[in-house]
CSV table of C-alpha atoms in Angstrom, one decimal:
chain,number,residue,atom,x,y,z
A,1,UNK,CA,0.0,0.0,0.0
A,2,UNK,CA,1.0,3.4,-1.3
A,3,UNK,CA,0.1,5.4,1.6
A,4,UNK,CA,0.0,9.3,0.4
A,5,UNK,CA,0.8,11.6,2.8
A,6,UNK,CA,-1.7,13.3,4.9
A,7,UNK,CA,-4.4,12.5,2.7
A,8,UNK,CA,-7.6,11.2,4.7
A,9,UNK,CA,-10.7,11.3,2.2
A,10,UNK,CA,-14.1,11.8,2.5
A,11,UNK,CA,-15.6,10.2,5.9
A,12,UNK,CA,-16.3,6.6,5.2
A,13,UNK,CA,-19.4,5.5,4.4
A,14,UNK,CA,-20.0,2.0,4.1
A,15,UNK,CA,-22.3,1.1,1.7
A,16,UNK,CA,-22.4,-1.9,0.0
A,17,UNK,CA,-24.2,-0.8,-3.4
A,18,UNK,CA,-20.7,1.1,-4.2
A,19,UNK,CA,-18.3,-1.0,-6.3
A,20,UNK,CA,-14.8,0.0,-6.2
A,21,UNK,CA,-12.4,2.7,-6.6
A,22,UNK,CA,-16.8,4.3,-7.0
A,23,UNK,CA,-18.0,7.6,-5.2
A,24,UNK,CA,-21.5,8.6,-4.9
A,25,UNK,CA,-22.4,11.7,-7.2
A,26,UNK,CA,-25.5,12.2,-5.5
A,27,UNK,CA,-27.5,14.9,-7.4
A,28,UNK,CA,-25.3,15.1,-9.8
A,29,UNK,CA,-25.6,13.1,-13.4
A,30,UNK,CA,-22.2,14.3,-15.2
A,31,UNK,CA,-22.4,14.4,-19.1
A,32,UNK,CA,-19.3,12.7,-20.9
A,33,UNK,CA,-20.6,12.0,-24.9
A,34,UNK,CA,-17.5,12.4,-26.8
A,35,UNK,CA,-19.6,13.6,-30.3
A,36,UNK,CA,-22.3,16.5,-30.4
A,37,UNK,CA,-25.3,16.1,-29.0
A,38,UNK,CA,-27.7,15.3,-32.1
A,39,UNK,CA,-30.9,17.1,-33.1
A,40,UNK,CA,-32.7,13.7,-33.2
A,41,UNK,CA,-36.6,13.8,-32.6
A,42,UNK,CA,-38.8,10.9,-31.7
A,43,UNK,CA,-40.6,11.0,-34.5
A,44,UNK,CA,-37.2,10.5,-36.2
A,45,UNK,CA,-35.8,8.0,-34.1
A,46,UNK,CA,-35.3,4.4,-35.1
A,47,UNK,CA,-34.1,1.2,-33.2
A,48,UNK,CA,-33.2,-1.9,-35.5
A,49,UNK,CA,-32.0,-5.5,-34.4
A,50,UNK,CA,-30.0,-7.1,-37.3
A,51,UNK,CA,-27.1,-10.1,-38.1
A,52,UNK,CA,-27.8,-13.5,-36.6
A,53,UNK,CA,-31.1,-13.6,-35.9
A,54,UNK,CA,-34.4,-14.9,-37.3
A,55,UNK,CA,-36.5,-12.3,-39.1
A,56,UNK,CA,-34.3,-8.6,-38.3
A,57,UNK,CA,-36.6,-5.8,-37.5
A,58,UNK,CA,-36.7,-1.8,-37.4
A,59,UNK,CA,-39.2,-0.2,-34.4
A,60,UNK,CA,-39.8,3.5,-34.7
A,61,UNK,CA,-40.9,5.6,-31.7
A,62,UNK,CA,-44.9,4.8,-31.9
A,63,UNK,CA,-44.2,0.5,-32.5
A,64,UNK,CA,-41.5,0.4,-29.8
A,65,UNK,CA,-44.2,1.9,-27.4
A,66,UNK,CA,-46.5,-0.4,-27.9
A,67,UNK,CA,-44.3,-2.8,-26.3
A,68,UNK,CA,-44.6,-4.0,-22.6
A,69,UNK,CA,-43.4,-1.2,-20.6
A,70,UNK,CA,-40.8,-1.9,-18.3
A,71,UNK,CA,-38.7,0.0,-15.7
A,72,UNK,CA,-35.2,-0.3,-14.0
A,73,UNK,CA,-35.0,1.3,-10.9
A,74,UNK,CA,-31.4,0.9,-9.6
A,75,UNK,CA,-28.2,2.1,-9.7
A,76,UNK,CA,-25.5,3.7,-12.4
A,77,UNK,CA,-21.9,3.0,-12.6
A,78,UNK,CA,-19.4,5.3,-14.8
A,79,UNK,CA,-15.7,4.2,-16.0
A,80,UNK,CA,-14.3,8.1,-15.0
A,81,UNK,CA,-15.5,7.3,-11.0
A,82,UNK,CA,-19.1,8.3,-10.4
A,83,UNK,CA,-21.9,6.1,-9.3
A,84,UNK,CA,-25.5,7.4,-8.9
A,85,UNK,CA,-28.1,5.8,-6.8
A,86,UNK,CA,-31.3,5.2,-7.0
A,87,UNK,CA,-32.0,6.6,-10.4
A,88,UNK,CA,-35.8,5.6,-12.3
A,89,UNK,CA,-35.6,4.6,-16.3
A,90,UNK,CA,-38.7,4.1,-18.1
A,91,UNK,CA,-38.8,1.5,-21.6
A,92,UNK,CA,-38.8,-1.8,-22.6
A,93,UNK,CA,-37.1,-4.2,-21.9
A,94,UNK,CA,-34.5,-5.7,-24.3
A,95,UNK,CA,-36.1,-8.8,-23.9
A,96,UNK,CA,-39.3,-8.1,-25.7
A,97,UNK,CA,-37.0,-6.7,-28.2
A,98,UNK,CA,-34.9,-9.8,-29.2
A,99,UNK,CA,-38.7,-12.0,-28.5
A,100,UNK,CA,-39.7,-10.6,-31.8
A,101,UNK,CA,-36.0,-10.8,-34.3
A,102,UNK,CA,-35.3,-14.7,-32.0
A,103,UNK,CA,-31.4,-15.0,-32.1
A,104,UNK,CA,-29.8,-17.5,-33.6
A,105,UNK,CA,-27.9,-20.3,-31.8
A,106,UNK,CA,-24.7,-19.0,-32.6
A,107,UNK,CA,-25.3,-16.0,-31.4
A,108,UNK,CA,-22.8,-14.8,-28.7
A,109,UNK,CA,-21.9,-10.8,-29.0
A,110,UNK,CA,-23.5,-8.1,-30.2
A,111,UNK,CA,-22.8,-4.5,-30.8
A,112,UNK,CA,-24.9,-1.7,-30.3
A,113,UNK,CA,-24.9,1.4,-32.6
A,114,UNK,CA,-25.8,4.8,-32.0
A,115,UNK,CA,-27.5,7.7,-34.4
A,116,UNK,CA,-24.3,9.4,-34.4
A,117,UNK,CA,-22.0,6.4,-35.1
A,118,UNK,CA,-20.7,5.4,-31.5
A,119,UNK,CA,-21.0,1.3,-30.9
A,120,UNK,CA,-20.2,-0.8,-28.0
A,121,UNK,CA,-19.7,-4.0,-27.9
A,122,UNK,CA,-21.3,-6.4,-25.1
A,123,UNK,CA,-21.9,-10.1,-24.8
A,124,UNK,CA,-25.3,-11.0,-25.3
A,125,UNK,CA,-26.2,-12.4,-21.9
A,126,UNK,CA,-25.4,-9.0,-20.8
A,127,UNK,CA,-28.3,-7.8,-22.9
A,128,UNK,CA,-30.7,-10.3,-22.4
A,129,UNK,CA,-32.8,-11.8,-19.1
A,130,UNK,CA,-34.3,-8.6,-17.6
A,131,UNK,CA,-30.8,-6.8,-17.2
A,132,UNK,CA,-30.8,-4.6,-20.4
A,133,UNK,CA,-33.2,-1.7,-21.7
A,134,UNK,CA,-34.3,0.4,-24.2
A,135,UNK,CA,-34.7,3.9,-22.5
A,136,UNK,CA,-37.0,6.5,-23.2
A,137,UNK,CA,-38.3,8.0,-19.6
A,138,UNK,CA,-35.7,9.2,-16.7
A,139,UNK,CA,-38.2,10.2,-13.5
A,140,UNK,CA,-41.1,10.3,-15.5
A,141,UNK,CA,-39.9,12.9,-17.7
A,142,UNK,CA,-38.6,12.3,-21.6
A,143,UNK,CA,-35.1,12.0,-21.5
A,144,UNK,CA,-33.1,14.8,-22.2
A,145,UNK,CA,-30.8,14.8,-25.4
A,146,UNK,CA,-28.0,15.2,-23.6
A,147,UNK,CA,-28.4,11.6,-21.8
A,148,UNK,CA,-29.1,10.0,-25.2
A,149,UNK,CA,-33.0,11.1,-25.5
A,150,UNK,CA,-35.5,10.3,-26.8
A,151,UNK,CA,-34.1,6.6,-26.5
A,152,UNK,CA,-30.8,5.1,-24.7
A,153,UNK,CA,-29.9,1.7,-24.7
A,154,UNK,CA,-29.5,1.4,-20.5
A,155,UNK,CA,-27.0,-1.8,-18.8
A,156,UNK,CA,-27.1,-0.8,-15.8
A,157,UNK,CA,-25.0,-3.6,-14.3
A,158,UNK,CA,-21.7,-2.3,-16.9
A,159,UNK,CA,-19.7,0.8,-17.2
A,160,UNK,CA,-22.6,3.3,-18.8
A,161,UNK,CA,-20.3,3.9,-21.7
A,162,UNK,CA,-22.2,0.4,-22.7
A,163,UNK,CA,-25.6,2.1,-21.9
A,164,UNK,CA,-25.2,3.7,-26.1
A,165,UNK,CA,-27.2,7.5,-26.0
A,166,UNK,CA,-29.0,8.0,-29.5
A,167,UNK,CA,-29.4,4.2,-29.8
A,168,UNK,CA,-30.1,3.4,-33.4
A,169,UNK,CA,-29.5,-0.3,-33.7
A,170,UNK,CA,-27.8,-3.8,-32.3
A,171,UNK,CA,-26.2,-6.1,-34.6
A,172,UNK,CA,-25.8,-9.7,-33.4
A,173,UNK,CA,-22.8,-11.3,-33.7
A,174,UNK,CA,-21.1,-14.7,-33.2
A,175,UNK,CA,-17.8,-13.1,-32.3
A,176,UNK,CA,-16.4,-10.1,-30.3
A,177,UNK,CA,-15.9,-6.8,-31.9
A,178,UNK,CA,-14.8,-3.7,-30.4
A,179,UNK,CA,-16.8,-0.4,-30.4
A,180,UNK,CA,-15.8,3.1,-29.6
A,181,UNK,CA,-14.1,3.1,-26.4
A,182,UNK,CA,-13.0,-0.3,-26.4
A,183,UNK,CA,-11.1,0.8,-29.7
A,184,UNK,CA,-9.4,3.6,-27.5
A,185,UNK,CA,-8.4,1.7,-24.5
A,186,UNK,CA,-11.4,0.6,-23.0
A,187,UNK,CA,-12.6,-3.1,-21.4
A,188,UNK,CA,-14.7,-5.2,-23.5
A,189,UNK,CA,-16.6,-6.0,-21.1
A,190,UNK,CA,-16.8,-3.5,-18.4
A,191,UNK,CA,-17.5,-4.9,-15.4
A,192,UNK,CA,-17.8,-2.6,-12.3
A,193,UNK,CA,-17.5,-4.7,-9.5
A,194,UNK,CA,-14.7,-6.3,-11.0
A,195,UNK,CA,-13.3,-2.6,-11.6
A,196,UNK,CA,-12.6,-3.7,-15.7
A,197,UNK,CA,-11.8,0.0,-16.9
A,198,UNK,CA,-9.3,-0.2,-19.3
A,199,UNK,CA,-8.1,-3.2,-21.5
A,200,UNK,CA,-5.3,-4.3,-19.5
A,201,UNK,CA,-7.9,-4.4,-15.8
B,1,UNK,CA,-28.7,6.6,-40.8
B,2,UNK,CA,-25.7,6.7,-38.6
B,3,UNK,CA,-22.5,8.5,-39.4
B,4,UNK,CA,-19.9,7.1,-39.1
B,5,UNK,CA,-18.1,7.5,-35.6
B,6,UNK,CA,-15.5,9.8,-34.7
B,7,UNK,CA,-12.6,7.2,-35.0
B,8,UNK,CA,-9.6,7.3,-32.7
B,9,UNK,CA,-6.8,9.0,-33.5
B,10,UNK,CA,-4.0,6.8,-31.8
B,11,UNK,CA,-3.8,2.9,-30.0
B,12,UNK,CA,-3.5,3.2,-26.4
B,13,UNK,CA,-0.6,0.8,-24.6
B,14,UNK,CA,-2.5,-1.5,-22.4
B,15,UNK,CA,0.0,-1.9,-20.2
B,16,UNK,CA,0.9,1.2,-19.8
B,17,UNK,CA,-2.9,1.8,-19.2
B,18,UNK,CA,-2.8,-1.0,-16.4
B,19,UNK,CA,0.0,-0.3,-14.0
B,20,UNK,CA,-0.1,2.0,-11.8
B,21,UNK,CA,3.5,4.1,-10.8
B,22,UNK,CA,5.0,6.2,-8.3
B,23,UNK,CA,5.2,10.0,-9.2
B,24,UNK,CA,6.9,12.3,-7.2
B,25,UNK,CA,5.6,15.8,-6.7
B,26,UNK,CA,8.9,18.4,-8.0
B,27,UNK,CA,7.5,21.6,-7.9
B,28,UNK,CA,4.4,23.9,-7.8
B,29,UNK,CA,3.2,26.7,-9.4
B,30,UNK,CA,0.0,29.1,-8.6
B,31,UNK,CA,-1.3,29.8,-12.5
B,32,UNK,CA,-4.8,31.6,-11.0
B,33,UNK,CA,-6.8,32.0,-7.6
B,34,UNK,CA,-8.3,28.7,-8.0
B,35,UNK,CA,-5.9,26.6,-10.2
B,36,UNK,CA,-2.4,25.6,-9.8
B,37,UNK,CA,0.1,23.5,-11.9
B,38,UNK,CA,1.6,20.4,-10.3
B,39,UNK,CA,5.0,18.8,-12.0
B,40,UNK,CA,5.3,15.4,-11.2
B,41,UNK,CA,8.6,13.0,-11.7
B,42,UNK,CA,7.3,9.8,-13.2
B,43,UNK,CA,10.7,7.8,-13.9
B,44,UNK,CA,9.0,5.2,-15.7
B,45,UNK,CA,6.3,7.2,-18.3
B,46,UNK,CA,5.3,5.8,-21.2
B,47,UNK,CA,5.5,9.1,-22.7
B,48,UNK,CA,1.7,10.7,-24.5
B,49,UNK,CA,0.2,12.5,-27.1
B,50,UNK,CA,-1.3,15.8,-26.2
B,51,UNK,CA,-4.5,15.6,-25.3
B,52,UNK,CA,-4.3,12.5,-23.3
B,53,UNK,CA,-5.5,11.9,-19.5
B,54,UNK,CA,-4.2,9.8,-16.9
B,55,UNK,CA,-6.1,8.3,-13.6
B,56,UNK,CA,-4.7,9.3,-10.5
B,57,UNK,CA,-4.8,8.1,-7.0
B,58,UNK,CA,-4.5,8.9,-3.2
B,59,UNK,CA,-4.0,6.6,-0.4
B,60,UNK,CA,-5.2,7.3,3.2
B,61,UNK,CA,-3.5,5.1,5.9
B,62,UNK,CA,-6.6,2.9,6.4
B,63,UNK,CA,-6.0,2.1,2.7
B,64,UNK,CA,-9.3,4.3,1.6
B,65,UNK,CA,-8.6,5.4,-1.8
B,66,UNK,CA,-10.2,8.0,-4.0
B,67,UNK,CA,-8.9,7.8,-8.2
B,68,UNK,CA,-9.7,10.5,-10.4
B,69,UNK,CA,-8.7,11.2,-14.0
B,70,UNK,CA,-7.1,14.6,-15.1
B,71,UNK,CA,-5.9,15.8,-18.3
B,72,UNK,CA,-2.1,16.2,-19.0
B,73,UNK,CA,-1.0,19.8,-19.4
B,74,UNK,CA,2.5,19.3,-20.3
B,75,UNK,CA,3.6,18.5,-24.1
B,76,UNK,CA,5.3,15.2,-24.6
B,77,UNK,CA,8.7,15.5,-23.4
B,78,UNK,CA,10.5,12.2,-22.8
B,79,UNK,CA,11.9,14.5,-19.7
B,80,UNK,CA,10.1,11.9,-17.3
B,81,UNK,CA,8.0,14.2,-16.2
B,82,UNK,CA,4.9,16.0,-16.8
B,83,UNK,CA,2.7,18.2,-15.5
B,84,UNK,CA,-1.3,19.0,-14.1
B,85,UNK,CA,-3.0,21.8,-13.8
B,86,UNK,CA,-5.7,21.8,-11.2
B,87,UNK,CA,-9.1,23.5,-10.5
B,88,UNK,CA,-9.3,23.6,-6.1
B,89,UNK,CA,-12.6,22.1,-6.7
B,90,UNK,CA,-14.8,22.9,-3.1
B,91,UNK,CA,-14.8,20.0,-0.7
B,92,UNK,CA,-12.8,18.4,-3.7
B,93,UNK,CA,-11.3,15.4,-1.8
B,94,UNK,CA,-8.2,14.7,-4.4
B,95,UNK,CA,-8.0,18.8,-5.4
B,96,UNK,CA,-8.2,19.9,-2.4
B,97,UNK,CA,-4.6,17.1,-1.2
B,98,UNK,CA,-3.7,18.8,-3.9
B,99,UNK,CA,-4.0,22.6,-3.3
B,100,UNK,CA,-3.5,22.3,0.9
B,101,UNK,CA,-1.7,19.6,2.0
B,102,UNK,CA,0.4,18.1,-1.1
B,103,UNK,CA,4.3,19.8,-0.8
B,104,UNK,CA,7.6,19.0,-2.8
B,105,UNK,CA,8.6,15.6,-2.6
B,106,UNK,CA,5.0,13.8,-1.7
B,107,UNK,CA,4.4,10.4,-3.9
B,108,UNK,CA,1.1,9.6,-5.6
B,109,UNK,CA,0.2,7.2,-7.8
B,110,UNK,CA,-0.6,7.5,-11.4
B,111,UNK,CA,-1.7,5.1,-14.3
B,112,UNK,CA,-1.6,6.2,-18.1
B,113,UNK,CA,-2.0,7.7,-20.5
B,114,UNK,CA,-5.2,6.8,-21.2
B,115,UNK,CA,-7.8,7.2,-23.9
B,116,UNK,CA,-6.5,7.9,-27.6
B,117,UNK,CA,-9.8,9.6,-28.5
B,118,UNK,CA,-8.4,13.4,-27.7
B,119,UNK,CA,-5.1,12.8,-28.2
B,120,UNK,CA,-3.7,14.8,-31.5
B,121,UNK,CA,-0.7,13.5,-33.1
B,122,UNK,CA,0.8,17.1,-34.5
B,123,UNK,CA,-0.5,15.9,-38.0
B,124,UNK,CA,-3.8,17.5,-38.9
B,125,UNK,CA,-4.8,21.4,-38.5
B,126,UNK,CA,-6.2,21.8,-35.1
B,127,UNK,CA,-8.9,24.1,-33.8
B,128,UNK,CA,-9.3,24.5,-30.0
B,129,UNK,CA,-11.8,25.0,-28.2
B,130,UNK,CA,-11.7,25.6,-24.2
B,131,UNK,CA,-13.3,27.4,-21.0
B,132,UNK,CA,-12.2,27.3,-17.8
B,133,UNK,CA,-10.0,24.2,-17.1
B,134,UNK,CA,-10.6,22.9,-20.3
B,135,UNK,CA,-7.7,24.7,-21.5
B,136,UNK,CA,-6.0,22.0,-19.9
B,137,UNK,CA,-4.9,19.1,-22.4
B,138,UNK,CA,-5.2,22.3,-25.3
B,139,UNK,CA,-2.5,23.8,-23.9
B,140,UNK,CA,-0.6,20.4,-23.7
B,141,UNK,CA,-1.2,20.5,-27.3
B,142,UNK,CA,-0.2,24.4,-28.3
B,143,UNK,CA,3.1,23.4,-26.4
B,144,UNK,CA,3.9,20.3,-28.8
B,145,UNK,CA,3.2,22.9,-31.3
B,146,UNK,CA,5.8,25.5,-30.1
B,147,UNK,CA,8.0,22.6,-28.7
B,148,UNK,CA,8.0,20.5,-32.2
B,149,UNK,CA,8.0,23.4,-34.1
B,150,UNK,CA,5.1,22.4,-36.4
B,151,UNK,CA,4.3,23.8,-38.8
B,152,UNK,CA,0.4,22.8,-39.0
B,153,UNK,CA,-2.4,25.2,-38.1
B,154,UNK,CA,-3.6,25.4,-34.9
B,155,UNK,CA,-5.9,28.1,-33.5
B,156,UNK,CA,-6.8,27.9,-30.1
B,157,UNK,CA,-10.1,30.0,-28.5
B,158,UNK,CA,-10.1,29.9,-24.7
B,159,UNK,CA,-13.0,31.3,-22.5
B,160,UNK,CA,-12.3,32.4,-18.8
B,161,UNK,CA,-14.8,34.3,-16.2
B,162,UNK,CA,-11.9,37.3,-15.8
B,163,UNK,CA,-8.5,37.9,-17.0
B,164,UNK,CA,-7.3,37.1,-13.2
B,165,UNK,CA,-9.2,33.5,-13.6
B,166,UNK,CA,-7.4,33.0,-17.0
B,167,UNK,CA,-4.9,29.7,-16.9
B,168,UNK,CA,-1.6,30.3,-18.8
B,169,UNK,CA,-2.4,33.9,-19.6
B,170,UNK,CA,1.4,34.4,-19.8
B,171,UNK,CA,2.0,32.1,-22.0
B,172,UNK,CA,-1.0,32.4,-25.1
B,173,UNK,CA,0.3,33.7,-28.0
B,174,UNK,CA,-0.6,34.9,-31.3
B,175,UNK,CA,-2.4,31.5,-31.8
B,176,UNK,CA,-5.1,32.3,-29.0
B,177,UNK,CA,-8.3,34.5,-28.7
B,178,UNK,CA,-9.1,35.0,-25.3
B,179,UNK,CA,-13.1,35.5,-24.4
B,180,UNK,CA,-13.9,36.7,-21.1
B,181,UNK,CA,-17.4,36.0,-19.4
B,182,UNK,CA,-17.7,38.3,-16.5
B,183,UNK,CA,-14.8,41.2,-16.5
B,184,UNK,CA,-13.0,41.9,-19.4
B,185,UNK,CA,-9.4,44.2,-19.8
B,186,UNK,CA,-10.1,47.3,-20.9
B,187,UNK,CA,-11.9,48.0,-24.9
B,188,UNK,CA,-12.1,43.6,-24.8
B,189,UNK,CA,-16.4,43.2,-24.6
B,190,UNK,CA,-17.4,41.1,-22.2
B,191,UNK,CA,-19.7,38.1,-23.2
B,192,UNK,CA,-19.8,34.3,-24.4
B,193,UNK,CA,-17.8,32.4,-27.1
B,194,UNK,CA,-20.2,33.7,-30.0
B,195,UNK,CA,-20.1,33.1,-33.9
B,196,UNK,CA,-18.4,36.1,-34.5
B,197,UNK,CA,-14.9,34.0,-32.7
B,198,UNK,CA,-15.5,30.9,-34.4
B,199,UNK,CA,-16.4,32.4,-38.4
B,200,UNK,CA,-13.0,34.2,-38.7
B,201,UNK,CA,-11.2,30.9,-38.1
B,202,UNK,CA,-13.7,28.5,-40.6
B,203,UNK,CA,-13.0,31.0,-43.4
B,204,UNK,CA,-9.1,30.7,-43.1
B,205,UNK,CA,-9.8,26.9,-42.9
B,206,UNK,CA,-6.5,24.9,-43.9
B,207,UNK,CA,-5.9,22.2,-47.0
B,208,UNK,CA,-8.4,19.7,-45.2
B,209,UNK,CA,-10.0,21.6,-42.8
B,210,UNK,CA,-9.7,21.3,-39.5
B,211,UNK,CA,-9.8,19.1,-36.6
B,212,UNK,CA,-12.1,20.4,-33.9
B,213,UNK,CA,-11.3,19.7,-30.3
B,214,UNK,CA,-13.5,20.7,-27.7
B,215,UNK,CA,-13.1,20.3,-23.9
B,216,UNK,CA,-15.0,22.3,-20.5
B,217,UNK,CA,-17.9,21.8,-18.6
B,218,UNK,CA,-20.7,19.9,-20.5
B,219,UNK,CA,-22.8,23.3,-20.4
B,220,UNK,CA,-19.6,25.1,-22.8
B,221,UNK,CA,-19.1,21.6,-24.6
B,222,UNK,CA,-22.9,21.4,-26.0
B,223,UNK,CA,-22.4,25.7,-27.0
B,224,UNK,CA,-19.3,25.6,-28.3
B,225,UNK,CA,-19.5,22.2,-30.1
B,226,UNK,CA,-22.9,24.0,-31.5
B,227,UNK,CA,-20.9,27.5,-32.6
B,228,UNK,CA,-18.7,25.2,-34.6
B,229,UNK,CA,-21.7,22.9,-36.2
B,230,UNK,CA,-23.6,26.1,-36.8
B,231,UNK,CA,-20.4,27.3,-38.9
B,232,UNK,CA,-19.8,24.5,-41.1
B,233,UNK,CA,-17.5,22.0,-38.8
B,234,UNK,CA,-18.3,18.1,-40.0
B,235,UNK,CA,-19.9,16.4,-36.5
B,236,UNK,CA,-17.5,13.9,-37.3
B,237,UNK,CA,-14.8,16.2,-36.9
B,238,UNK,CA,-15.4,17.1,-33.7
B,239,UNK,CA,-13.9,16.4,-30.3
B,240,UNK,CA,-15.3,16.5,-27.1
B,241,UNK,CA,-14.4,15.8,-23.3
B,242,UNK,CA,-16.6,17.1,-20.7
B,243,UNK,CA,-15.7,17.6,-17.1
B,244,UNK,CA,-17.2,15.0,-15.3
């Protein structure tokens, strides 16, 4: 241990919903999109689910409401530190998503693809049994551009650099590729509670 | 459908990225009320591009530690060392070691460089954009400029509350428009980064224009990377890191 000198920290508070090398943001919900914020309007917004599945299909705002809505109320982890507790996202779940395209067998990985061009790549058992979203409502209220309105994807259980703003698409794979971040440095898989930040963690 | 993604400019060393090292605070210097630059001795750097970041950590005795990343302010070197410019954040655990307790000869511990997404390589025209500490890894990057002696265009606007709150006023030169928020040097207007900074440097845009890089508080990041939009910059040439 490194001990630095005369450095104490903030009083400890244990709490066990805090993965490592975490701190609590509280009220605050930093912004960190590496592109411009797009000008994208529901009515313009598209989600499609290609590449090894069954019959590949393209929602728009008015058919991906009329999907089972579904909530995560939880916690959010970020690579640069932060963690946020307790926040409310309104959707669908992933789940009723991939119920309708049916993945193939060989499906293993998939990469998600965002209206500006970001991607991130994520196994697809982290996208599927209740742990993955399609995110339109933060609170109760629309969410705001800035956080990837109208629609985010939203894994909570990752890094939220998985969680792509502006989602536009997820292409199922039967291999590994890397997205944005991953292609600058970043974990494939992202892990918080086993603190997998960059590729080397 | 989707553009196509702002691709990274460099790889990033893994390894480097991974292990964390000793660095040995050399020497302080106050560059404003509320920021102050920090040199370091890292014996063992991997050496960086400008633009880059690193994670940093403190240690308390009962092992508690609290990592956070910061932008590099010094240009690449390969004097094993390199240097951070601070904000004294309030109740900033990791700022505040930094601007009340940390002295000459402390150790910390540092990982990096990380991320090759803001780094720029010296190789394509650069246009910067900062406000407050985001002048931070820009200035990392005017310094490779004057260091290398490049040759490539680089323009850099900075915004700052007051000339007093201004980060490496001494040191901008012809290269950099200053824009002050709140109190202005006498005959400079007072105001935000507007069109009328951003239009004089898109019309002397360089032999294939310019790479846009962006970096302040999310608030300036969404106006500024707006500004340059509204004037003609490609999205997909444009650079952001937000404070977060």
């Amino acid at each position: 241990m490194n001990v630095t000198r005369g450095f104490t920290g903030r009083p400890r508070v244990h709490d066990p919903g805090l993965p490592p090398g975490q701190y609590d943001a509280r009220e605050d919900w930093p912004v960190l999109s590496a592109e411009v914020t797009p000008d994208l309007r529901p009515a313009d917004w598209t989600f499609r689910i290609d590449g090894l599945v069954e019959s590949p299909h393209t929602w728009d705002w008015d058919s991906a409401h009329a999907l089972p809505a579904s909530a995560y109320d939880g916690d959010i982890h970020c690579v640069t530190g932060w963690s946020k507790f307790g926040v409310r996202f309104g959707g669908v779940s992933l789940d009723a998503f991939f119920n309708v395209v049916r993945p193939h067998e060989s499906a293993t990985h998939a990469i998600a693809t965002s209206h500006t061009g970001y991607t991130a790549n994520l196994p697809l058992a982290d996208l599927t049994g209740g742990r993955a979203w399609i995110a339109w409502e933060y609170d109760g209220r629309p969410l705001p551009p800035e956080h990837g309105g109208p629609a985010r994807l939203l894994v909570p259980h990752l890094y939220f650099w998985k969680s792509a703003k502006w989602i536009a698409g997820i292409t199922v794979l039967d291999h590994d590729e890397p997205g944005f971040w991953e292609r600058n440095g970043y974990h494939a898989r992202g892990n918080p509670w086993e603190e997998q930040r960059y590729s080397g963690d | 459908m989707p553009r196509f993604a702002v691709p990274g400019r460099i790889a990033v060393n893994g390894r480097a990225a991974a292990t964390w090292q000793t660095a040995t605070l050399t020497e302080i210097r106050r560059e404003t009320p509320h920021a102050a630059t920090f040199r370091l001795a890292v014996p063992r750097w991997a050496g960086h591009l400008p633009g880059q970041h690193l994670q940093l950590r403190l240690t308390a005795e009962d092992g508690y530690t609290a990592q956070r990343h910061y932008s590099i302010a010094s240009a690449p070197d390969g004097s094993g060392h390199i240097e951070l410019t601070l904000d004294h954040v309030p109740d900033g655990e990791v700022s505040g070691w930094f601007h009340t307790v940390a002295r000459l000869g402390d150790t910390i511990e540092v990982r990096g460089p990380l991320s090759g997404f803001f780094a720029w390589a010296g190789d394509r025209p650069a246009l910067l954009l900062g406000a407050g500490s985001g002048v931070v890894p820009l200035m990392s990057m005017v310094r490779h400029h004057r260091a290398a002696g490049l040759t490539v265009p680089l323009r850099m606007v900075v915004s700052a509350r007051s000339p007093e709150e201004l980060i490496y006023a001494s040191e901008l030169g012809a290269e950099t428009t200053a824009v002050f928020t709140r109190s202005a040097p006498p005959g400079v207007p007072v105001g935000r980064m507007a069109p009328a900074h951003v239009a004089p440097l898109m019309a002397e845009q360089p032999d294939g224009g310019w790479e846009a890089y962006v970096c302040g508080s999310n608030g300036f990041a969404e106006h500024a990377s707006r500004l340059l939009v509204a004037a003609g910059q490609p999205v997909e040439r444009i650079r952001i890191e937000r404070f977060g």
